[in-house]
Amino acid sequence: MSDGITSGAGNDASEKEFSRFLVFRLLMGERSPSSLGIISQRSLFCLFMVASVMFILSWFFVLRSAGRPQFIDHSLLPSNKLFAALDDGDSGRYDLDPAVENGTVPVDDNVEEAIHLPPQKKLDMKCITNNDRILKVFMYDLPVEFHFELLGWKPQGDSVWPDIRTRIPEYPGGLNLQHSIEYWLTLDLLSSDFASSLNGRSAVRVRNSSEADIIFVPFFSSLSYNRYSKRNPHQKVSKNKELQEKLVEYLTSQEEWNKAGGRDHVILAHHPNSMLDARMKLWPAMFILADFGRYPPNVANVEKDVIAPYKHLIKSFVNDKSDFDSRPTLLYFQGAIYRKDGGLARQELFYLLKDEKDVHFSFGSVLNDGINKASKGMHTSKFCLNIAGDTPSSNRLFDAIASHCVPVIISDEIELPFEDVLDYSEFCIFVRTADAIKEKFLINLIRSIGKEEWTRMWRKLKEVERFYEYQYPSREGDAVQMIWQAISRKVPNFRMKIHRSSRFGRNSEKQVKPKMSIPNNFW
């Protein structure tokens, strides 16, 4: 038997069989010194080899997990130039070190210790503004009462549109301008009829709705609200409400609306109070809004709708040669202080900041040359406060961008235009409301941001300001073209919904017209 064991390396018995045999002999009480010596040597060798292999493999996996994975084909991943990565919601928001919150860190010193700054990135302007495919837009020839007649324009002949090559009806100034989005988009579509080139354009008007990507509804809803929302004594309903009722009746009777249930329609309701009566009936359409502050999520949401910038009211800072040292005001705010709903933070911040050195925090309006005063104030300030008011957004953010005054955004529910392609943390500071109203928190935060970091954000503001400019004629990369591109990015989503809803359409002898009720889980 001992000869069999010593010569076992040359026979066909497996190591597993050998191990079982060894255990059996040990259990049976075999104590042969020669066989035990051979067994011990062979067992130790096997254990050593197994341990060595396990040790090498364990270090291999540890080192591989610590490094960057090389087995992922990164060409298959979405481009980070076009789509912002989803995170935990804290991107771009600044967190104070406890020492800063207590006011113990010297201002402008040890900035990196005082504040956790986001990594510096370079905006790819060509990637942001590039539009490989022009959006094809069918625009309803709505009666003039829905659009340019609200500006006092009267049609000549059969056309419902002004000849903008000879004269462009003027839009009223003052606060009306901040929600004038419908005016600029309509002008851009009209001008595409006689454009000599499509260079720089993101949308073009088509006359056949079957060729269109979207259906555009040219109702100047914000102007209608601003001018005609109050009912005259002889009226049963206001003109604004009457126009909304007519619009609903008109749209729901159109073949284009019923074909897709309105999902491919674009309706502008930039003023938070515009379309108050019609929005609940036209909910399948894509709305162009300032924010979602007064909308239930099943009527308007970030998945189907587009947030558009306000038109800034103050003067653009042309040829800005200022720097950190030449802007004497540290922090600037001028506007309505006492607001309801989400704007209560304005009142709290007023009492916290009104006596701080180098801080301007006061009541202001467009009256008494208020716009020119605000322009001068923002142009000479390092940081400008954008605090939630009655709604999460205001034109103050876009006034700050046009002034190259670094915006400090205190509005937890704010939605920002073009945020799927723009990283606002590169040129804005976000502060949670609960933190901002703590004693000394905000002022210590602002004072902890030094010259180098402010200058970097100031330069970014000068790069992105053109994305928020409304103008006619529109130019490549301005607010009008950016809105068309934002709409274009929504098209695949609603197209998929339309196609999915029509899967079994041919099986029905009669198509059922969509009911105008809002399912909670539709979007």
Short mmCIF file of C-alpha atoms in Angstrom, two decimals:
data_model
loop_
_atom_site.label_atom_id
_atom_site.label_comp_id
_atom_site.label_asym_id
_atom_site.label_seq_id
_atom_site.Cartn_x
_atom_site.Cartn_y
_atom_site.Cartn_z
CA MET A 1 0.00 0.00 0.00
CA SER A 2 2.88 2.36 0.76
CA ASP A 3 4.33 1.63 -2.67
CA GLY A 4 1.00 2.55 -4.19
CA ILE A 5 1.04 5.89 -2.39
CA THR A 6 4.63 6.76 -3.30
CA SER A 7 4.04 5.93 -6.93
CA GLY A 8 0.67 7.65 -7.08
CA ALA A 9 2.07 10.69 -8.97
CA GLY A 10 2.54 8.51 -11.98
CA ASN A 11 -0.82 6.79 -12.04
CA ASP A 12 -4.23 8.09 -13.25
CA ALA A 13 -5.72 8.79 -9.77
CA SER A 14 -6.88 12.43 -9.38
CA GLU A 15 -5.87 14.74 -6.61
CA LYS A 16 -9.44 14.64 -5.34
CA GLU A 17 -9.39 10.87 -5.02
CA PHE A 18 -6.01 11.05 -3.31
CA SER A 19 -7.35 13.50 -0.74
CA ARG A 20 -10.34 11.28 0.03
CA PHE A 21 -8.01 8.30 0.43
CA LEU A 22 -5.79 10.30 2.79
CA VAL A 23 -8.70 11.32 4.98
CA PHE A 24 -9.93 7.72 5.08
CA ARG A 25 -6.53 6.41 6.24
CA LEU A 26 -6.30 9.06 8.92
CA LEU A 27 -9.79 8.31 10.19
CA MET A 28 -9.04 4.60 10.27
CA GLY A 29 -6.14 5.29 12.62
CA GLU A 30 -3.26 4.44 10.25
CA ARG A 31 -0.01 5.71 11.79
CA SER A 32 2.72 4.56 9.42
CA PRO A 33 5.59 7.05 9.81
CA SER A 34 6.73 6.72 6.20
CA SER A 35 3.28 7.25 4.72
CA LEU A 36 2.52 10.21 7.02
CA GLY A 37 5.76 11.93 6.00
CA ILE A 38 4.92 11.61 2.35
CA ILE A 39 1.33 12.73 2.98
CA SER A 40 2.41 15.78 5.00
CA GLN A 41 4.84 16.96 2.33
CA ARG A 42 2.31 16.58 -0.47
CA SER A 43 -0.49 18.28 1.54
CA LEU A 44 1.69 21.22 2.48
CA PHE A 45 2.72 21.69 -1.13
CA CYS A 46 -0.92 21.69 -2.29
CA LEU A 47 -1.97 24.15 0.42
CA PHE A 48 0.95 26.43 -0.46
CA MET A 49 0.03 26.48 -4.16
CA VAL A 50 -3.67 27.16 -3.46
CA ALA A 51 -2.84 29.96 -1.01
CA SER A 52 -0.40 31.54 -3.49
CA VAL A 53 -2.94 31.53 -6.32
CA MET A 54 -5.66 33.02 -4.08
CA PHE A 55 -3.28 35.73 -2.86
CA ILE A 56 -2.32 36.78 -6.40
CA LEU A 57 -5.94 36.82 -7.60
CA SER A 58 -7.10 38.89 -4.62
CA TRP A 59 -4.50 41.59 -5.29
CA PHE A 60 -5.37 41.58 -8.99
CA PHE A 61 -9.03 42.36 -8.30
CA VAL A 62 -8.18 44.98 -5.67
CA LEU A 63 -5.88 46.86 -8.05
CA ARG A 64 -8.37 46.60 -10.93
CA SER A 65 -11.25 47.97 -8.86
CA ALA A 66 -9.12 50.89 -7.68
CA GLY A 67 -8.21 51.94 -11.21
CA ARG A 68 -10.38 53.15 -14.09
CA PRO A 69 -12.20 50.28 -15.78
CA GLN A 70 -10.82 49.63 -19.22
CA PHE A 71 -13.39 47.08 -20.35
CA ILE A 72 -16.14 49.69 -21.02
CA ASP A 73 -16.52 50.94 -24.57
CA HIS A 74 -16.85 54.67 -23.87
CA SER A 75 -17.87 55.39 -27.44
CA LEU A 76 -21.22 53.83 -26.60
CA LEU A 77 -21.90 56.24 -23.74
CA PRO A 78 -23.85 59.54 -24.18
CA SER A 79 -21.71 62.60 -24.89
CA ASN A 80 -21.14 64.62 -21.73
CA LYS A 81 -20.89 67.72 -23.87
CA LEU A 82 -24.58 67.56 -24.73
CA PHE A 83 -26.25 66.07 -21.71
CA ALA A 84 -25.55 66.95 -18.09
CA ALA A 85 -24.99 63.92 -15.88
CA LEU A 86 -27.65 63.34 -13.28
CA ASP A 87 -26.40 63.54 -9.74
CA ASP A 88 -27.79 63.91 -6.24
CA GLY A 89 -28.97 67.47 -6.83
CA ASP A 90 -26.03 69.17 -5.12
CA SER A 91 -23.95 69.89 -8.22
CA GLY A 92 -22.80 73.47 -8.25
CA ARG A 93 -24.03 74.21 -4.77
CA TYR A 94 -21.51 75.52 -2.33
CA ASP A 95 -21.03 73.98 1.11
CA LEU A 96 -19.44 76.08 3.80
CA ASP A 97 -16.79 74.80 6.13
CA PRO A 98 -17.99 75.22 9.76
CA ALA A 99 -15.22 77.76 10.31
CA VAL A 100 -16.62 79.98 7.57
CA GLU A 101 -20.17 79.69 8.85
CA ASN A 102 -18.98 80.92 12.22
CA GLY A 103 -17.11 83.80 10.62
CA THR A 104 -13.65 82.73 11.81
CA VAL A 105 -11.90 82.40 8.43
CA PRO A 106 -10.38 85.66 7.10
CA VAL A 107 -12.10 87.02 4.01
CA ASP A 108 -10.24 86.38 0.71
CA ASP A 109 -7.74 84.10 2.50
CA ASN A 110 -7.66 80.32 2.35
CA VAL A 111 -10.55 80.28 -0.10
CA GLU A 112 -10.04 76.64 -0.95
CA GLU A 113 -10.40 75.76 2.72
CA ALA A 114 -13.46 77.93 3.15
CA ILE A 115 -15.48 76.69 0.22
CA HIS A 116 -15.70 73.51 -1.83
CA LEU A 117 -15.59 74.71 -5.41
CA PRO A 118 -16.78 72.71 -8.43
CA PRO A 119 -14.11 71.55 -10.87
CA GLN A 120 -13.29 74.00 -13.62
CA LYS A 121 -14.63 73.05 -17.03
CA LYS A 122 -14.55 74.67 -20.44
CA LEU A 123 -17.90 75.30 -22.12
CA ASP A 124 -17.97 73.83 -25.60
CA MET A 125 -19.87 76.62 -27.36
CA LYS A 126 -19.79 74.91 -30.75
CA CYS A 127 -21.33 71.77 -29.27
CA ILE A 128 -24.03 73.71 -27.43
CA THR A 129 -25.17 75.84 -30.37
CA ASN A 130 -24.63 73.32 -33.17
CA ASN A 131 -27.88 72.11 -34.69
CA ASP A 132 -27.39 69.47 -37.36
CA ARG A 133 -31.10 69.18 -38.13
CA ILE A 134 -33.42 72.13 -38.71
CA LEU A 135 -36.77 71.89 -36.95
CA LYS A 136 -39.70 71.99 -39.37
CA VAL A 137 -42.57 74.04 -37.93
CA PHE A 138 -46.14 74.34 -39.12
CA MET A 139 -47.71 77.55 -37.77
CA TYR A 140 -51.47 78.01 -37.60
CA ASP A 141 -52.80 81.07 -39.42
CA LEU A 142 -54.72 82.13 -36.35
CA PRO A 143 -57.00 85.17 -36.66
CA VAL A 144 -55.20 88.45 -35.94
CA GLU A 145 -57.03 88.89 -32.63
CA PHE A 146 -54.76 86.20 -31.15
CA HIS A 147 -51.45 87.87 -31.99
CA PHE A 148 -50.48 91.12 -33.73
CA GLU A 149 -53.86 92.80 -33.26
CA LEU A 150 -53.02 92.77 -29.53
CA LEU A 151 -50.18 95.16 -30.49
CA GLY A 152 -52.59 97.48 -32.32
CA TRP A 153 -51.74 96.18 -35.79
CA LYS A 154 -54.53 96.00 -38.38
CA PRO A 155 -54.35 93.63 -41.37
CA GLN A 156 -54.43 94.89 -44.93
CA GLY A 157 -55.93 92.51 -47.43
CA ASP A 158 -56.44 88.82 -46.74
CA SER A 159 -53.21 88.11 -44.88
CA VAL A 160 -53.35 87.68 -41.10
CA TRP A 161 -49.61 88.45 -40.85
CA PRO A 162 -47.76 91.75 -41.16
CA ASP A 163 -45.17 92.17 -43.88
CA ILE A 164 -42.18 92.35 -41.56
CA ARG A 165 -39.90 93.26 -44.48
CA THR A 166 -41.47 96.72 -44.51
CA ARG A 167 -42.59 97.30 -40.91
CA ILE A 168 -42.42 95.31 -37.69
CA PRO A 169 -45.19 95.97 -35.13
CA GLU A 170 -43.58 97.13 -31.88
CA TYR A 171 -43.98 95.25 -28.63
CA PRO A 172 -44.86 97.38 -25.58
CA GLY A 173 -42.00 98.15 -23.19
CA GLY A 174 -41.65 98.04 -19.42
CA LEU A 175 -42.44 94.81 -17.61
CA ASN A 176 -44.34 93.53 -20.67
CA LEU A 177 -41.00 92.85 -22.36
CA GLN A 178 -39.82 90.22 -19.91
CA HIS A 179 -42.47 87.75 -21.16
CA SER A 180 -42.33 88.67 -24.87
CA ILE A 181 -41.08 85.24 -25.98
CA GLU A 182 -44.11 84.57 -28.21
CA TYR A 183 -43.37 87.74 -30.21
CA TRP A 184 -39.74 86.83 -31.01
CA LEU A 185 -40.47 83.22 -31.97
CA THR A 186 -43.33 84.24 -34.27
CA LEU A 187 -41.17 86.86 -35.98
CA ASP A 188 -38.45 84.28 -36.52
CA LEU A 189 -40.85 81.86 -38.21
CA LEU A 190 -42.29 84.60 -40.42
CA SER A 191 -38.82 85.70 -41.47
CA SER A 192 -37.91 82.15 -42.53
CA ASP A 193 -40.33 82.55 -45.47
CA PHE A 194 -37.97 84.96 -47.21
CA ALA A 195 -34.62 84.03 -45.70
CA SER A 196 -31.90 83.76 -48.33
CA SER A 197 -29.96 81.23 -46.24
CA LEU A 198 -30.66 78.76 -43.46
CA ASN A 199 -27.26 79.31 -41.87
CA GLY A 200 -27.61 79.88 -38.13
CA ARG A 201 -31.27 78.87 -38.16
CA SER A 202 -32.65 76.14 -35.94
CA ALA A 203 -36.24 76.22 -37.26
CA VAL A 204 -38.03 76.90 -40.53
CA ARG A 205 -41.71 77.33 -41.34
CA VAL A 206 -43.41 74.74 -43.53
CA ARG A 207 -46.87 75.12 -45.09
CA ASN A 208 -47.89 71.45 -44.98
CA SER A 209 -48.55 70.15 -41.47
CA SER A 210 -47.80 66.57 -42.53
CA GLU A 211 -44.18 67.60 -43.13
CA ALA A 212 -43.80 69.32 -39.75
CA ASP A 213 -42.00 68.17 -36.62
CA ILE A 214 -44.15 70.42 -34.45
CA ILE A 215 -47.29 72.54 -34.69
CA PHE A 216 -46.79 76.11 -33.44
CA VAL A 217 -49.66 78.05 -31.85
CA PRO A 218 -49.00 81.81 -32.27
CA PHE A 219 -51.15 83.12 -29.40
CA PHE A 220 -49.55 86.08 -27.58
CA SER A 221 -50.82 84.77 -24.26
CA SER A 222 -48.56 86.83 -21.96
CA LEU A 223 -49.51 90.07 -23.66
CA SER A 224 -53.16 89.03 -23.54
CA TYR A 225 -52.90 88.58 -19.78
CA ASN A 226 -50.95 91.79 -19.17
CA ARG A 227 -53.33 93.97 -21.17
CA TYR A 228 -56.72 92.28 -21.14
CA SER A 229 -57.09 90.15 -18.02
CA LYS A 230 -59.27 92.72 -16.23
CA ARG A 231 -62.96 92.69 -17.05
CA ASN A 232 -64.59 95.91 -18.13
CA PRO A 233 -67.96 96.79 -16.53
CA HIS A 234 -69.89 95.97 -19.71
CA GLN A 235 -68.13 92.59 -20.21
CA LYS A 236 -69.32 89.25 -18.85
CA VAL A 237 -65.79 87.85 -19.12
CA SER A 238 -62.47 89.52 -19.78
CA LYS A 239 -61.03 89.62 -23.28
CA ASN A 240 -58.15 87.44 -22.09
CA LYS A 241 -60.50 84.70 -20.90
CA GLU A 242 -62.60 85.00 -24.05
CA LEU A 243 -59.52 84.52 -26.26
CA GLN A 244 -58.53 81.43 -24.31
CA GLU A 245 -61.98 79.92 -24.78
CA LYS A 246 -61.81 80.63 -28.51
CA LEU A 247 -58.36 79.11 -28.73
CA VAL A 248 -59.44 75.86 -27.07
CA GLU A 249 -62.42 75.61 -29.42
CA TYR A 250 -60.22 76.33 -32.45
CA LEU A 251 -57.43 73.88 -31.59
CA THR A 252 -59.61 70.94 -30.57
CA SER A 253 -61.50 71.20 -33.85
CA GLN A 254 -58.34 71.00 -35.97
CA GLU A 255 -57.29 67.80 -37.75
CA GLU A 256 -53.69 68.40 -36.62
CA TRP A 257 -54.70 68.47 -32.96
CA ASN A 258 -56.87 65.35 -33.12
CA LYS A 259 -54.30 63.36 -35.06
CA ALA A 260 -51.88 63.28 -32.11
CA GLY A 261 -54.09 64.51 -29.30
CA GLY A 262 -52.18 67.81 -29.26
CA ARG A 263 -48.90 66.26 -28.11
CA ASP A 264 -46.94 67.77 -31.00
CA HIS A 265 -48.32 71.28 -30.44
CA VAL A 266 -46.26 74.09 -28.93
CA ILE A 267 -48.10 76.68 -26.83
CA LEU A 268 -46.45 79.70 -25.26
CA ALA A 269 -47.53 80.63 -21.74
CA HIS A 270 -44.45 82.37 -20.37
CA HIS A 271 -46.21 84.69 -17.94
CA PRO A 272 -47.08 82.57 -14.87
CA ASN A 273 -50.70 83.79 -14.98
CA SER A 274 -51.23 83.43 -18.72
CA MET A 275 -53.42 80.60 -20.04
CA LEU A 276 -54.91 80.06 -16.57
CA ASP A 277 -58.23 78.90 -18.02
CA ALA A 278 -57.01 77.02 -21.09
CA ARG A 279 -54.00 75.18 -19.70
CA MET A 280 -56.08 72.48 -18.01
CA LYS A 281 -57.75 71.68 -21.35
CA LEU A 282 -54.65 71.89 -23.53
CA TRP A 283 -52.40 69.91 -21.17
CA PRO A 284 -51.09 67.38 -23.76
CA ALA A 285 -49.29 70.16 -25.66
CA MET A 286 -45.72 71.28 -25.05
CA PHE A 287 -45.74 74.52 -23.05
CA ILE A 288 -43.01 77.16 -23.21
CA LEU A 289 -42.84 78.48 -19.65
CA ALA A 290 -40.81 80.58 -17.24
CA ASP A 291 -41.12 77.94 -14.50
CA PHE A 292 -43.51 75.31 -13.12
CA GLY A 293 -44.45 77.32 -10.04
CA ARG A 294 -48.19 77.49 -10.75
CA TYR A 295 -48.67 74.24 -12.64
CA PRO A 296 -49.57 70.79 -11.31
CA PRO A 297 -46.97 68.26 -12.46
CA ASN A 298 -49.43 66.32 -14.60
CA VAL A 299 -50.12 69.48 -16.64
CA ALA A 300 -46.56 70.79 -16.98
CA ASN A 301 -43.25 69.16 -16.19
CA VAL A 302 -39.62 69.11 -17.26
CA GLU A 303 -40.07 65.97 -19.37
CA LYS A 304 -42.46 67.43 -21.94
CA ASP A 305 -42.17 71.21 -21.59
CA VAL A 306 -39.48 73.83 -22.20
CA ILE A 307 -38.23 76.52 -19.83
CA ALA A 308 -37.37 79.73 -21.68
CA PRO A 309 -35.39 82.69 -20.32
CA TYR A 310 -36.97 86.01 -19.50
CA LYS A 311 -35.96 88.91 -21.69
CA HIS A 312 -33.69 90.98 -19.47
CA LEU A 313 -34.84 94.53 -18.79
CA ILE A 314 -31.58 96.26 -17.89
CA LYS A 315 -28.99 97.32 -20.43
CA SER A 316 -26.42 94.78 -21.58
CA PHE A 317 -22.91 95.51 -20.38
CA VAL A 318 -21.22 96.12 -23.74
CA ASN A 319 -17.40 96.19 -23.80
CA ASP A 320 -17.19 95.26 -20.14
CA LYS A 321 -13.67 96.10 -18.97
CA SER A 322 -14.47 95.85 -15.27
CA ASP A 323 -12.77 93.50 -12.83
CA PHE A 324 -13.07 92.32 -9.25
CA ASP A 325 -11.53 95.47 -7.79
CA SER A 326 -13.44 97.96 -9.94
CA ARG A 327 -16.87 96.72 -8.82
CA PRO A 328 -17.27 98.33 -5.38
CA THR A 329 -20.58 96.68 -4.34
CA LEU A 330 -20.15 93.15 -3.01
CA LEU A 331 -23.78 91.98 -3.16
CA TYR A 332 -26.72 93.63 -4.93
CA PHE A 333 -30.48 93.26 -4.76
CA GLN A 334 -33.16 95.73 -5.79
CA GLY A 335 -36.80 94.77 -6.17
CA ALA A 336 -39.96 93.89 -4.28
CA ILE A 337 -39.01 92.77 -0.77
CA TYR A 338 -42.29 91.64 0.73
CA ARG A 339 -43.65 88.74 -1.27
CA LYS A 340 -46.04 85.88 -0.57
CA ASP A 341 -45.57 82.13 -0.93
CA GLY A 342 -41.97 81.22 -1.73
CA GLY A 343 -40.83 84.84 -1.59
CA LEU A 344 -40.83 85.06 2.21
CA ALA A 345 -37.07 84.55 2.15
CA ARG A 346 -36.65 88.03 0.67
CA GLN A 347 -37.96 89.58 3.85
CA GLU A 348 -35.71 87.42 6.02
CA LEU A 349 -32.65 88.24 3.95
CA PHE A 350 -33.43 91.95 3.97
CA TYR A 351 -33.15 92.08 7.77
CA LEU A 352 -30.00 89.94 7.71
CA LEU A 353 -28.16 91.97 5.07
CA LYS A 354 -29.42 95.55 5.18
CA ASP A 355 -26.66 96.74 7.54
CA GLU A 356 -23.80 94.77 6.01
CA LYS A 357 -20.92 96.72 4.52
CA ASP A 358 -20.75 96.84 0.70
CA VAL A 359 -24.22 95.27 0.38
CA HIS A 360 -27.06 96.99 -1.51
CA PHE A 361 -30.45 95.54 -0.57
CA SER A 362 -33.39 97.85 -1.18
CA PHE A 363 -36.87 98.14 -2.63
CA GLY A 364 -37.06 99.02 -6.32
CA SER A 365 -39.38 99.00 -9.35
CA VAL A 366 -39.43 100.11 -12.98
CA LEU A 367 -40.88 103.45 -11.89
CA ASN A 368 -38.76 106.56 -11.35
CA ASP A 369 -36.02 105.47 -13.73
CA GLY A 370 -35.76 102.17 -11.88
CA ILE A 371 -34.38 100.20 -14.85
CA ASN A 372 -31.46 102.59 -15.42
CA LYS A 373 -30.68 102.62 -11.71
CA ALA A 374 -30.70 98.84 -11.59
CA SER A 375 -28.41 98.70 -14.66
CA LYS A 376 -25.86 100.93 -12.97
CA GLY A 377 -26.12 99.00 -9.70
CA MET A 378 -25.64 95.58 -11.29
CA HIS A 379 -22.80 96.77 -13.53
CA THR A 380 -20.88 97.89 -10.45
CA SER A 381 -21.55 94.82 -8.29
CA LYS A 382 -19.61 91.57 -7.93
CA PHE A 383 -22.59 89.38 -6.97
CA CYS A 384 -26.31 89.78 -7.62
CA LEU A 385 -29.02 88.08 -5.58
CA ASN A 386 -31.75 86.14 -7.34
CA ILE A 387 -34.29 85.22 -4.65
CA ALA A 388 -37.57 83.38 -5.22
CA GLY A 389 -40.59 85.66 -5.31
CA ASP A 390 -44.22 84.75 -5.88
CA THR A 391 -42.86 82.13 -8.26
CA PRO A 392 -39.47 80.36 -8.31
CA SER A 393 -38.06 82.45 -11.18
CA SER A 394 -37.74 86.10 -12.15
CA ASN A 395 -36.06 88.19 -14.82
CA ARG A 396 -33.49 89.29 -12.20
CA LEU A 397 -31.33 86.26 -13.01
CA PHE A 398 -31.10 87.28 -16.65
CA ASP A 399 -30.48 90.91 -15.72
CA ALA A 400 -27.51 89.66 -13.68
CA ILE A 401 -26.19 87.57 -16.59
CA ALA A 402 -26.42 90.55 -18.94
CA SER A 403 -24.52 92.61 -16.33
CA HIS A 404 -21.81 89.97 -15.82
CA CYS A 405 -22.71 90.13 -12.14
CA VAL A 406 -22.29 86.62 -10.70
CA PRO A 407 -25.82 85.40 -9.82
CA VAL A 408 -26.46 84.06 -6.32
CA ILE A 409 -29.58 81.90 -6.72
CA ILE A 410 -31.73 81.31 -3.64
CA SER A 411 -34.72 79.47 -5.06
CA ASP A 412 -35.03 75.78 -4.27
CA GLU A 413 -37.68 75.03 -6.90
CA ILE A 414 -36.22 77.04 -9.78
CA GLU A 415 -36.04 75.52 -13.26
CA LEU A 416 -33.37 76.93 -15.56
CA PRO A 417 -33.41 77.33 -19.35
CA PHE A 418 -31.28 74.95 -21.42
CA GLU A 419 -29.94 73.18 -18.33
CA ASP A 420 -29.61 69.95 -20.32
CA VAL A 421 -26.73 71.57 -22.25
CA LEU A 422 -25.52 74.28 -19.83
CA ASP A 423 -23.89 73.77 -16.44
CA TYR A 424 -25.03 76.74 -14.38
CA SER A 425 -22.62 75.94 -11.58
CA GLU A 426 -19.87 77.36 -13.79
CA PHE A 427 -21.27 80.88 -13.59
CA CYS A 428 -23.83 80.89 -10.76
CA ILE A 429 -23.79 80.21 -7.02
CA PHE A 430 -26.64 78.14 -5.58
CA VAL A 431 -27.62 78.42 -1.93
CA ARG A 432 -30.45 76.52 -0.29
CA THR A 433 -33.06 78.78 1.26
CA ALA A 434 -32.78 77.08 4.66
CA ASP A 435 -29.05 77.87 4.69
CA ALA A 436 -29.35 81.39 3.28
CA ILE A 437 -31.59 82.62 6.13
CA LYS A 438 -29.16 81.45 8.81
CA GLU A 439 -27.35 84.22 10.69
CA LYS A 440 -24.17 85.26 8.81
CA PHE A 441 -24.26 82.21 6.52
CA LEU A 442 -24.79 84.00 3.21
CA ILE A 443 -22.53 86.97 3.81
CA ASN A 444 -19.70 84.73 5.03
CA LEU A 445 -20.11 82.56 1.94
CA ILE A 446 -19.93 85.52 -0.44
CA ARG A 447 -16.95 87.09 1.34
CA SER A 448 -15.08 83.78 1.16
CA ILE A 449 -15.04 83.79 -2.66
CA GLY A 450 -11.84 85.44 -3.78
CA LYS A 451 -10.74 87.33 -6.83
CA GLU A 452 -9.54 84.34 -8.84
CA GLU A 453 -12.76 82.35 -8.53
CA TRP A 454 -14.95 85.39 -9.16
CA THR A 455 -12.96 86.26 -12.28
CA ARG A 456 -13.40 82.74 -13.65
CA MET A 457 -17.19 82.95 -13.24
CA TRP A 458 -17.27 86.51 -14.66
CA ARG A 459 -15.57 85.26 -17.82
CA LYS A 460 -18.11 82.44 -18.14
CA LEU A 461 -20.93 84.96 -17.92
CA LYS A 462 -19.45 86.84 -20.86
CA GLU A 463 -19.34 83.57 -22.81
CA VAL A 464 -22.94 82.51 -22.17
CA GLU A 465 -24.76 85.86 -22.22
CA ARG A 466 -25.63 85.55 -25.92
CA PHE A 467 -27.75 82.47 -25.18
CA TYR A 468 -30.23 84.74 -23.38
CA GLU A 469 -30.52 87.57 -25.93
CA TYR A 470 -33.83 88.04 -27.77
CA GLN A 471 -33.47 89.97 -31.00
CA TYR A 472 -34.78 90.38 -34.52
CA PRO A 473 -33.42 89.29 -36.82
CA SER A 474 -32.42 86.32 -34.70
CA ARG A 475 -28.80 85.18 -34.78
CA GLU A 476 -27.07 81.87 -34.31
CA GLY A 477 -26.90 80.83 -30.66
CA ASP A 478 -29.22 83.55 -29.31
CA ALA A 479 -32.27 82.92 -27.11
CA VAL A 480 -34.64 82.35 -30.04
CA GLN A 481 -32.41 79.69 -31.63
CA MET A 482 -31.69 78.10 -28.25
CA ILE A 483 -35.43 77.72 -27.60
CA TRP A 484 -35.99 76.09 -31.00
CA GLN A 485 -33.16 73.68 -30.23
CA ALA A 486 -34.63 72.89 -26.81
CA ILE A 487 -37.96 72.13 -28.50
CA SER A 488 -36.18 69.95 -31.05
CA ARG A 489 -34.66 67.86 -28.25
CA LYS A 490 -38.18 67.10 -27.00
CA VAL A 491 -39.45 65.82 -30.35
CA PRO A 492 -38.20 62.20 -30.07
CA ASN A 493 -39.89 61.83 -26.69
CA PHE A 494 -43.38 62.88 -27.77
CA ARG A 495 -42.99 61.09 -31.11
CA MET A 496 -42.39 57.85 -29.23
CA LYS A 497 -45.53 58.46 -27.16
CA ILE A 498 -47.57 59.16 -30.28
CA HIS A 499 -46.32 56.00 -31.98
CA ARG A 500 -46.94 53.84 -28.91
CA SER A 501 -50.48 55.17 -28.55
CA SER A 502 -51.27 54.33 -32.19
CA ARG A 503 -50.10 50.69 -32.10
CA PHE A 504 -53.60 49.26 -32.38
CA GLY A 505 -55.20 52.14 -34.25
CA ARG A 506 -55.72 50.17 -37.46
CA ASN A 507 -57.62 47.47 -35.56
CA SER A 508 -60.39 49.92 -34.75
CA GLU A 509 -62.97 50.87 -37.30
CA LYS A 510 -63.37 54.25 -35.70
CA GLN A 511 -60.69 56.28 -33.97
CA VAL A 512 -61.70 57.50 -30.53
CA LYS A 513 -61.08 61.17 -29.94
CA PRO A 514 -58.89 61.72 -26.82
CA LYS A 515 -60.85 62.84 -23.82
CA MET A 516 -59.76 66.13 -22.27
CA SER A 517 -59.08 64.72 -18.83
CA ILE A 518 -55.68 64.49 -17.23
CA PRO A 519 -54.36 61.10 -16.11
CA ASN A 520 -52.01 61.36 -13.17
CA ASN A 521 -49.37 59.14 -14.74
CA PHE A 522 -49.58 60.27 -18.38
CA TRP A 523 -46.18 61.92 -18.51
#
